[in-house]
Amino acid sequence: LNDQSDIQVRFDLFERLNTGGIVLTDQEVRECVFRGPFINLLTELATSEAFRNVVRLPKASWKDGTPEDYALRFFAFLEEYETFDHSVKDFLNSFTEKAASAPNANQRRSVFLDTFAYLSAVFPNGIKSRKGMTPVNLFEGVAVGAALALRLSPTLPVARETDWLRSPELRHLTTGATNSRPRVKGRIEYCRDQFLAEAR
């Protein structure tokens, strides 16, 4: 900020600093730094009915940027998971910066809504762990895997068998040291292959 900064921006910043020092989530910071059509798209899609049918979060998490973070992860890993290298925060920040310059909103919206309509049909009660919530690593694998499967097979039938969601293979790829390229690639491609198995 400097003396040329917009008055309202300065006011909002200092008001936030003056209300107890509430720590922003990484996604809330991105929403401030990269404001524009791509961030607006994430906000729109995170409120879509199909997304909310699929994703289960604690009540407080619906208000702190977590849904938008999940939507961002969907696009970032769908488009660039093979280049991921350990730091999720840096990966998502870098992707957001590029997407802010080239939002491709119509194309991304279509892919997102098609994927979550499919997932909503496959998982009418949501993608859930044994605790009843949607862990982010499981979300990444299942959502991006479904999008990749639909890209390869646009008329993919709705999966009838979903026991693989609790398989030891997927559990291994979504727990422990999960933020390595082999684990990210592994869980996404494992889920992709499970969805494609329905097309055979």
CSV table of N, CA and C in Angstrom, one decimal, residues 42-171:
chain,number,residue,atom,x,y,z
A,42,LEU,N,-14.4,-19.4,-9.4
A,42,LEU,CA,-14.3,-20.3,-8.3
A,42,LEU,C,-15.4,-20.1,-7.3
A,43,THR,N,-15.7,-18.9,-7.0
A,43,THR,CA,-16.8,-18.6,-6.0
A,43,THR,C,-18.1,-19.1,-6.6
A,44,GLU,N,-18.4,-18.8,-7.8
A,44,GLU,CA,-19.6,-19.3,-8.5
A,44,GLU,C,-19.7,-20.8,-8.4
A,45,LEU,N,-18.7,-21.5,-8.8
A,45,LEU,CA,-18.7,-23.0,-8.9
A,45,LEU,C,-18.8,-23.6,-7.5
A,46,ALA,N,-18.2,-23.0,-6.5
A,46,ALA,CA,-18.2,-23.6,-5.1
A,46,ALA,C,-19.5,-23.5,-4.5
A,47,THR,N,-20.5,-22.7,-5.1
A,47,THR,CA,-21.8,-22.7,-4.6
A,47,THR,C,-22.8,-23.5,-5.4
A,48,SER,N,-22.3,-24.2,-6.5
A,48,SER,CA,-23.1,-25.0,-7.3
A,48,SER,C,-23.7,-26.2,-6.6
A,49,GLU,N,-24.9,-26.5,-7.0
A,49,GLU,CA,-25.7,-27.6,-6.3
A,49,GLU,C,-24.9,-28.9,-6.3
A,50,ALA,N,-24.4,-29.3,-7.5
A,50,ALA,CA,-23.7,-30.5,-7.7
A,50,ALA,C,-22.5,-30.6,-6.8
A,51,PHE,N,-21.7,-29.5,-6.8
A,51,PHE,CA,-20.5,-29.5,-5.9
A,51,PHE,C,-20.9,-29.7,-4.5
A,52,ARG,N,-21.9,-29.0,-4.0
A,52,ARG,CA,-22.3,-29.1,-2.6
A,52,ARG,C,-22.9,-30.5,-2.3
A,53,ASN,N,-23.4,-31.2,-3.3
A,53,ASN,CA,-23.9,-32.5,-3.1
A,53,ASN,C,-22.7,-33.5,-2.9
A,54,VAL,N,-21.6,-33.2,-3.6
A,54,VAL,CA,-20.5,-34.1,-3.6
A,54,VAL,C,-19.5,-33.9,-2.4
A,55,VAL,N,-19.3,-32.6,-2.0
A,55,VAL,CA,-18.3,-32.3,-1.0
A,55,VAL,C,-19.0,-32.1,0.3
A,56,ARG,N,-18.4,-32.7,1.3
A,56,ARG,CA,-18.9,-32.6,2.7
A,56,ARG,C,-17.8,-31.9,3.6
A,57,LEU,N,-18.1,-30.8,4.1
A,57,LEU,CA,-17.2,-30.1,4.9
A,57,LEU,C,-17.8,-29.7,6.3
A,58,PRO,N,-17.0,-29.5,7.3
A,58,PRO,CA,-17.5,-28.9,8.6
A,58,PRO,C,-18.2,-27.6,8.3
A,59,LYS,N,-19.2,-27.2,9.1
A,59,LYS,CA,-19.9,-26.0,8.8
A,59,LYS,C,-19.0,-24.8,8.7
A,60,ALA,N,-18.1,-24.6,9.6
A,60,ALA,CA,-17.2,-23.4,9.6
A,60,ALA,C,-16.4,-23.3,8.3
A,61,SER,N,-16.1,-24.5,7.7
A,61,SER,CA,-15.2,-24.5,6.5
A,61,SER,C,-15.9,-23.9,5.3
A,62,TRP,N,-17.2,-23.9,5.3
A,62,TRP,CA,-17.9,-23.3,4.2
A,62,TRP,C,-17.8,-21.8,4.1
A,63,LYS,N,-17.2,-21.2,5.2
A,63,LYS,CA,-17.1,-19.7,5.2
A,63,LYS,C,-15.7,-19.2,5.2
A,64,ASP,N,-14.7,-20.1,5.1
A,64,ASP,CA,-13.3,-19.6,5.2
A,64,ASP,C,-12.5,-19.8,3.9
A,65,GLY,N,-13.2,-20.0,2.8
A,65,GLY,CA,-12.5,-20.1,1.5
A,65,GLY,C,-12.2,-21.6,1.1
A,66,THR,N,-12.6,-22.5,2.0
A,66,THR,CA,-12.3,-23.9,1.7
A,66,THR,C,-13.0,-24.4,0.5
A,67,PRO,N,-14.3,-24.2,0.3
A,67,PRO,CA,-14.9,-24.6,-1.0
A,67,PRO,C,-14.2,-24.1,-2.2
A,68,GLU,N,-13.9,-22.8,-2.2
A,68,GLU,CA,-13.2,-22.2,-3.3
A,68,GLU,C,-11.8,-22.9,-3.5
A,69,ASP,N,-11.1,-23.2,-2.4
A,69,ASP,CA,-9.8,-23.9,-2.5
A,69,ASP,C,-10.0,-25.3,-3.1
A,70,TYR,N,-11.1,-26.0,-2.8
A,70,TYR,CA,-11.3,-27.3,-3.4
A,70,TYR,C,-11.5,-27.1,-4.9
A,71,ALA,N,-12.3,-26.1,-5.3
A,71,ALA,CA,-12.6,-25.8,-6.7
A,71,ALA,C,-11.3,-25.5,-7.4
A,72,LEU,N,-10.4,-24.7,-6.8
A,72,LEU,CA,-9.1,-24.3,-7.4
A,72,LEU,C,-8.3,-25.6,-7.6
A,73,ARG,N,-8.2,-26.4,-6.6
A,73,ARG,CA,-7.4,-27.7,-6.6
A,73,ARG,C,-7.9,-28.5,-7.8
A,74,PHE,N,-9.2,-28.6,-8.0
A,74,PHE,CA,-9.8,-29.3,-9.1
A,74,PHE,C,-9.1,-28.9,-10.4
A,75,PHE,N,-9.1,-27.6,-10.7
A,75,PHE,CA,-8.6,-27.1,-12.0
A,75,PHE,C,-7.1,-27.2,-12.0
A,76,ALA,N,-6.4,-26.9,-10.9
A,76,ALA,CA,-4.9,-26.9,-10.9
A,76,ALA,C,-4.4,-28.3,-11.2
A,77,PHE,N,-5.0,-29.3,-10.5
A,77,PHE,CA,-4.5,-30.7,-10.6
A,77,PHE,C,-5.0,-31.3,-11.9
A,78,LEU,N,-6.2,-30.9,-12.4
A,78,LEU,CA,-6.6,-31.4,-13.7
A,78,LEU,C,-5.7,-31.0,-14.8
A,79,GLU,N,-5.3,-29.8,-14.7
A,79,GLU,CA,-4.5,-29.2,-15.9
A,79,GLU,C,-3.0,-29.4,-15.7
A,80,GLU,N,-2.5,-29.6,-14.5
A,80,GLU,CA,-1.1,-29.6,-14.3
A,80,GLU,C,-0.6,-30.6,-13.3
A,81,TYR,N,-1.3,-31.6,-12.9
A,81,TYR,CA,-0.9,-32.5,-11.9
A,81,TYR,C,0.5,-33.2,-12.2
A,82,GLU,N,0.8,-33.4,-13.4
A,82,GLU,CA,2.0,-34.0,-13.7
A,82,GLU,C,3.2,-33.2,-13.5
A,83,THR,N,3.0,-31.9,-13.3
A,83,THR,CA,4.2,-31.0,-13.0
A,83,THR,C,4.2,-30.6,-11.5
A,84,PHE,N,3.3,-31.1,-10.7
A,84,PHE,CA,3.3,-30.8,-9.3
A,84,PHE,C,4.6,-31.3,-8.6
A,85,ASP,N,5.1,-30.4,-7.7
A,85,ASP,CA,6.4,-30.7,-7.0
A,85,ASP,C,6.3,-30.3,-5.6
A,86,HIS,N,5.6,-31.0,-4.8
A,86,HIS,CA,5.6,-31.0,-3.3
A,86,HIS,C,4.9,-29.8,-2.6
A,87,SER,N,5.2,-28.6,-3.0
A,87,SER,CA,4.5,-27.5,-2.2
A,87,SER,C,3.2,-27.2,-2.8
A,88,VAL,N,2.1,-27.6,-2.1
A,88,VAL,CA,0.8,-27.3,-2.6
A,88,VAL,C,0.5,-25.8,-2.7
A,89,LYS,N,0.9,-25.1,-1.7
A,89,LYS,CA,0.6,-23.6,-1.6
A,89,LYS,C,1.3,-22.9,-2.8
A,90,ASP,N,2.5,-23.2,-3.1
A,90,ASP,CA,3.2,-22.6,-4.2
A,90,ASP,C,2.6,-23.0,-5.6
A,91,PHE,N,2.2,-24.3,-5.7
A,91,PHE,CA,1.6,-24.8,-6.9
A,91,PHE,C,0.3,-24.1,-7.1
A,92,LEU,N,-0.5,-24.0,-6.1
A,92,LEU,CA,-1.8,-23.3,-6.3
A,92,LEU,C,-1.7,-21.8,-6.5
A,93,ASN,N,-0.8,-21.2,-5.9
A,93,ASN,CA,-0.5,-19.8,-6.1
A,93,ASN,C,-0.1,-19.5,-7.6
A,94,SER,N,0.8,-20.4,-8.0
A,94,SER,CA,1.4,-20.2,-9.4
A,94,SER,C,0.2,-20.5,-10.4
A,95,PHE,N,-0.6,-21.5,-10.2
A,95,PHE,CA,-1.7,-21.8,-11.1
A,95,PHE,C,-2.7,-20.6,-11.1
A,96,THR,N,-3.0,-20.1,-9.9
A,96,THR,CA,-4.0,-19.0,-9.8
A,96,THR,C,-3.5,-17.8,-10.6
A,97,GLU,N,-2.2,-17.5,-10.5
A,97,GLU,CA,-1.6,-16.4,-11.2
A,97,GLU,C,-1.8,-16.5,-12.7
A,98,LYS,N,-1.5,-17.7,-13.2
A,98,LYS,CA,-1.7,-18.0,-14.7
A,98,LYS,C,-3.1,-17.9,-15.1
A,99,ALA,N,-4.0,-18.5,-14.2
A,99,ALA,CA,-5.4,-18.6,-14.6
A,99,ALA,C,-6.1,-17.2,-14.5
A,100,ALA,N,-5.5,-16.3,-13.6
A,100,ALA,CA,-6.1,-15.0,-13.5
A,100,ALA,C,-5.8,-14.2,-14.8
A,101,SER,N,-4.7,-14.6,-15.5
A,101,SER,CA,-4.4,-13.9,-16.8
A,101,SER,C,-5.2,-14.5,-18.0
A,102,ALA,N,-5.6,-15.8,-17.8
A,102,ALA,CA,-6.3,-16.5,-18.9
A,102,ALA,C,-7.4,-17.3,-18.2
A,103,PRO,N,-8.5,-16.7,-17.8
A,103,PRO,CA,-9.6,-17.4,-17.0
A,103,PRO,C,-10.3,-18.6,-17.8
A,104,ASN,N,-10.4,-18.5,-19.1
A,104,ASN,CA,-11.1,-19.5,-19.9
A,104,ASN,C,-12.4,-20.0,-19.1
A,105,ALA,N,-13.2,-19.0,-18.7
A,105,ALA,CA,-14.3,-19.3,-17.7
A,105,ALA,C,-15.3,-20.2,-18.3
A,106,ASN,N,-15.7,-20.0,-19.6
A,106,ASN,CA,-16.7,-20.9,-20.1
A,106,ASN,C,-16.3,-22.3,-20.2
A,107,GLN,N,-15.1,-22.6,-20.7
A,107,GLN,CA,-14.6,-23.9,-20.8
A,107,GLN,C,-14.4,-24.6,-19.5
A,108,ARG,N,-13.8,-23.9,-18.5
A,108,ARG,CA,-13.6,-24.4,-17.2
A,108,ARG,C,-14.9,-24.7,-16.5
A,109,ARG,N,-15.9,-23.8,-16.6
A,109,ARG,CA,-17.2,-24.0,-16.0
A,109,ARG,C,-17.8,-25.2,-16.6
A,110,SER,N,-17.8,-25.4,-17.9
A,110,SER,CA,-18.4,-26.6,-18.5
A,110,SER,C,-17.8,-27.9,-17.9
A,111,VAL,N,-16.5,-28.0,-17.9
A,111,VAL,CA,-15.8,-29.2,-17.4
A,111,VAL,C,-16.1,-29.4,-15.9
A,112,PHE,N,-16.1,-28.4,-15.1
A,112,PHE,CA,-16.5,-28.5,-13.7
A,112,PHE,C,-17.9,-29.0,-13.5
A,113,LEU,N,-18.8,-28.4,-14.2
A,113,LEU,CA,-20.2,-28.8,-13.9
A,113,LEU,C,-20.5,-30.2,-14.5
A,114,ASP,N,-19.9,-30.5,-15.6
A,114,ASP,CA,-20.1,-31.9,-16.1
A,114,ASP,C,-19.6,-32.9,-15.2
A,115,THR,N,-18.4,-32.6,-14.6
A,115,THR,CA,-17.7,-33.6,-13.7
A,115,THR,C,-18.5,-33.7,-12.5
A,116,PHE,N,-19.0,-32.6,-11.9
A,116,PHE,CA,-19.7,-32.8,-10.6
A,116,PHE,C,-21.1,-33.3,-10.8
A,117,ALA,N,-21.7,-33.1,-11.9
A,117,ALA,CA,-23.0,-33.7,-12.2
A,117,ALA,C,-22.8,-35.2,-12.2
A,118,TYR,N,-21.7,-35.7,-12.8
A,118,TYR,CA,-21.4,-37.1,-12.9
A,118,TYR,C,-21.1,-37.6,-11.5
A,119,LEU,N,-20.3,-36.9,-10.7
A,119,LEU,CA,-19.9,-37.4,-9.4
A,119,LEU,C,-21.1,-37.4,-8.4
A,120,SER,N,-22.0,-36.4,-8.6
A,120,SER,CA,-23.2,-36.4,-7.8
A,120,SER,C,-24.1,-37.6,-8.1
A,121,ALA,N,-24.1,-38.1,-9.3
A,121,ALA,CA,-24.9,-39.3,-9.6
A,121,ALA,C,-24.2,-40.5,-9.1
A,122,VAL,N,-22.8,-40.6,-9.1
A,122,VAL,CA,-22.1,-41.7,-8.6
A,122,VAL,C,-22.1,-41.8,-7.0
A,123,PHE,N,-22.0,-40.6,-6.4
A,123,PHE,CA,-21.9,-40.5,-5.0
A,123,PHE,C,-23.1,-39.6,-4.5
A,124,PRO,N,-24.3,-40.0,-4.5
A,124,PRO,CA,-25.4,-39.2,-4.1
A,124,PRO,C,-25.3,-38.7,-2.6
A,125,ASN,N,-24.6,-39.4,-1.8
A,125,ASN,CA,-24.4,-39.0,-0.4
A,125,ASN,C,-23.1,-38.3,-0.2
A,126,GLY,N,-22.4,-38.0,-1.3
A,126,GLY,CA,-21.1,-37.3,-1.2
A,126,GLY,C,-19.9,-38.2,-1.1
A,127,ILE,N,-18.7,-37.6,-1.4
A,127,ILE,CA,-17.5,-38.3,-1.3
A,127,ILE,C,-17.0,-38.2,0.2
A,128,LYS,N,-17.1,-39.3,0.9
A,128,LYS,CA,-16.8,-39.2,2.4
A,128,LYS,C,-15.8,-40.2,2.9
A,129,SER,N,-15.1,-39.8,3.9
A,129,SER,CA,-14.3,-40.8,4.6
A,129,SER,C,-15.1,-41.4,5.7
A,130,ARG,N,-14.5,-42.2,6.5
A,130,ARG,CA,-15.3,-42.8,7.6
A,130,ARG,C,-15.8,-41.8,8.6
A,131,LYS,N,-15.2,-40.6,8.6
A,131,LYS,CA,-15.6,-39.6,9.5
A,131,LYS,C,-16.8,-38.7,9.0
A,132,GLY,N,-17.2,-39.0,7.7
A,132,GLY,CA,-18.3,-38.4,7.1
A,132,GLY,C,-18.0,-37.1,6.4
A,133,MET,N,-16.7,-36.7,6.3
A,133,MET,CA,-16.3,-35.5,5.6
A,133,MET,C,-15.5,-35.9,4.3
A,134,THR,N,-15.2,-34.8,3.5
A,134,THR,CA,-14.5,-35.1,2.3
A,134,THR,C,-13.0,-34.6,2.4
A,135,PRO,N,-12.1,-35.5,2.8
A,135,PRO,CA,-10.7,-35.1,2.9
A,135,PRO,C,-10.2,-34.5,1.6
A,136,VAL,N,-9.3,-33.5,1.7
A,136,VAL,CA,-8.9,-32.8,0.4
A,136,VAL,C,-8.1,-33.8,-0.5
A,137,ASN,N,-7.3,-34.7,0.1
A,137,ASN,CA,-6.5,-35.6,-0.8
A,137,ASN,C,-7.4,-36.6,-1.5
A,138,LEU,N,-8.5,-37.0,-0.8
A,138,LEU,CA,-9.4,-37.9,-1.5
A,138,LEU,C,-10.2,-37.1,-2.5
A,139,PHE,N,-10.6,-35.9,-2.2
A,139,PHE,CA,-11.3,-35.1,-3.2
A,139,PHE,C,-10.5,-34.9,-4.5
A,140,GLU,N,-9.2,-34.6,-4.3
A,140,GLU,CA,-8.3,-34.4,-5.5
A,140,GLU,C,-8.3,-35.6,-6.4
A,141,GLY,N,-8.1,-36.8,-5.8
A,141,GLY,CA,-8.0,-38.0,-6.6
A,141,GLY,C,-9.3,-38.3,-7.3
A,142,VAL,N,-10.4,-38.3,-6.5
A,142,VAL,CA,-11.7,-38.7,-7.1
A,142,VAL,C,-12.2,-37.6,-8.1
A,143,ALA,N,-12.2,-36.4,-7.8
A,143,ALA,CA,-12.7,-35.3,-8.7
A,143,ALA,C,-11.9,-35.2,-10.0
A,144,VAL,N,-10.6,-35.1,-9.8
A,144,VAL,CA,-9.7,-35.0,-11.0
A,144,VAL,C,-9.7,-36.3,-11.8
A,145,GLY,N,-9.7,-37.5,-11.1
A,145,GLY,CA,-9.8,-38.7,-11.8
A,145,GLY,C,-11.1,-38.9,-12.6
A,146,ALA,N,-12.2,-38.4,-12.1
A,146,ALA,CA,-13.5,-38.5,-12.8
A,146,ALA,C,-13.4,-37.6,-14.1
A,147,ALA,N,-12.8,-36.4,-13.9
A,147,ALA,CA,-12.7,-35.4,-15.1
A,147,ALA,C,-11.9,-36.0,-16.2
A,148,LEU,N,-10.8,-36.7,-15.8
A,148,LEU,CA,-9.9,-37.3,-16.8
A,148,LEU,C,-10.6,-38.5,-17.5
A,149,ALA,N,-11.3,-39.2,-16.7
A,149,ALA,CA,-12.1,-40.3,-17.3
A,149,ALA,C,-13.1,-39.8,-18.3
A,150,LEU,N,-13.8,-38.8,-17.9
A,150,LEU,CA,-14.9,-38.2,-18.8
A,150,LEU,C,-14.2,-37.6,-20.0
A,151,ARG,N,-13.0,-37.1,-19.9
A,151,ARG,CA,-12.3,-36.6,-21.1
A,151,ARG,C,-12.0,-37.7,-22.1
A,152,LEU,N,-11.7,-38.9,-21.5
A,152,LEU,CA,-11.3,-40.0,-22.4
A,152,LEU,C,-12.6,-40.7,-22.9
A,153,SER,N,-13.7,-40.7,-22.1
A,153,SER,CA,-14.9,-41.4,-22.4
A,153,SER,C,-16.1,-40.5,-22.0
A,154,PRO,N,-16.5,-39.5,-22.9
A,154,PRO,CA,-17.5,-38.6,-22.6
A,154,PRO,C,-18.9,-39.2,-22.2
A,155,THR,N,-19.1,-40.4,-22.7
A,155,THR,CA,-20.4,-41.1,-22.4
A,155,THR,C,-20.2,-42.1,-21.3
A,156,LEU,N,-19.3,-41.9,-20.4
A,156,LEU,CA,-19.0,-42.8,-19.3
A,156,LEU,C,-20.2,-43.1,-18.5
A,157,PRO,N,-20.6,-44.4,-18.4
A,157,PRO,CA,-21.8,-44.7,-17.6
A,157,PRO,C,-21.5,-44.4,-16.1
A,158,VAL,N,-22.6,-44.1,-15.4
A,158,VAL,CA,-22.5,-43.9,-13.9
A,158,VAL,C,-21.9,-45.1,-13.3
A,159,ALA,N,-20.9,-45.0,-12.5
A,159,ALA,CA,-20.2,-46.1,-11.8
A,159,ALA,C,-21.2,-46.8,-10.9
A,160,ARG,N,-21.3,-48.1,-10.9
A,160,ARG,CA,-22.2,-48.8,-10.0
A,160,ARG,C,-21.4,-49.3,-8.8
A,161,GLU,N,-20.1,-49.6,-9.0
A,161,GLU,CA,-19.3,-50.1,-7.9
A,161,GLU,C,-18.3,-49.1,-7.4
A,162,THR,N,-18.4,-48.7,-6.2
A,162,THR,CA,-17.6,-47.7,-5.6
A,162,THR,C,-16.8,-48.1,-4.4
A,163,ASP,N,-16.7,-49.4,-4.2
A,163,ASP,CA,-16.0,-49.9,-3.0
A,163,ASP,C,-14.5,-49.6,-3.0
A,164,TRP,N,-14.0,-49.3,-4.2
A,164,TRP,CA,-12.6,-48.9,-4.4
A,164,TRP,C,-12.3,-47.6,-3.6
A,165,LEU,N,-13.3,-46.8,-3.3
A,165,LEU,CA,-13.1,-45.6,-2.5
A,165,LEU,C,-12.5,-45.9,-1.2
A,166,ARG,N,-12.7,-47.1,-0.7
A,166,ARG,CA,-12.2,-47.5,0.6
A,166,ARG,C,-11.1,-48.6,0.5
A,167,SER,N,-10.5,-48.7,-0.7
A,167,SER,CA,-9.5,-49.7,-0.9
A,167,SER,C,-8.2,-49.4,-0.2
A,168,PRO,N,-7.4,-50.4,0.1
A,168,PRO,CA,-6.1,-50.1,0.7
A,168,PRO,C,-5.2,-49.3,-0.3
A,169,GLU,N,-5.3,-49.6,-1.6
A,169,GLU,CA,-4.5,-48.8,-2.6
A,169,GLU,C,-4.8,-47.3,-2.5
A,170,LEU,N,-6.0,-47.0,-2.5
A,170,LEU,CA,-6.4,-45.5,-2.5
A,170,LEU,C,-6.1,-44.9,-1.1
A,171,ARG,N,-6.3,-45.7,0.0
A,171,ARG,CA,-5.9,-45.2,1.3
A,171,ARG,C,-4.4,-44.9,1.4
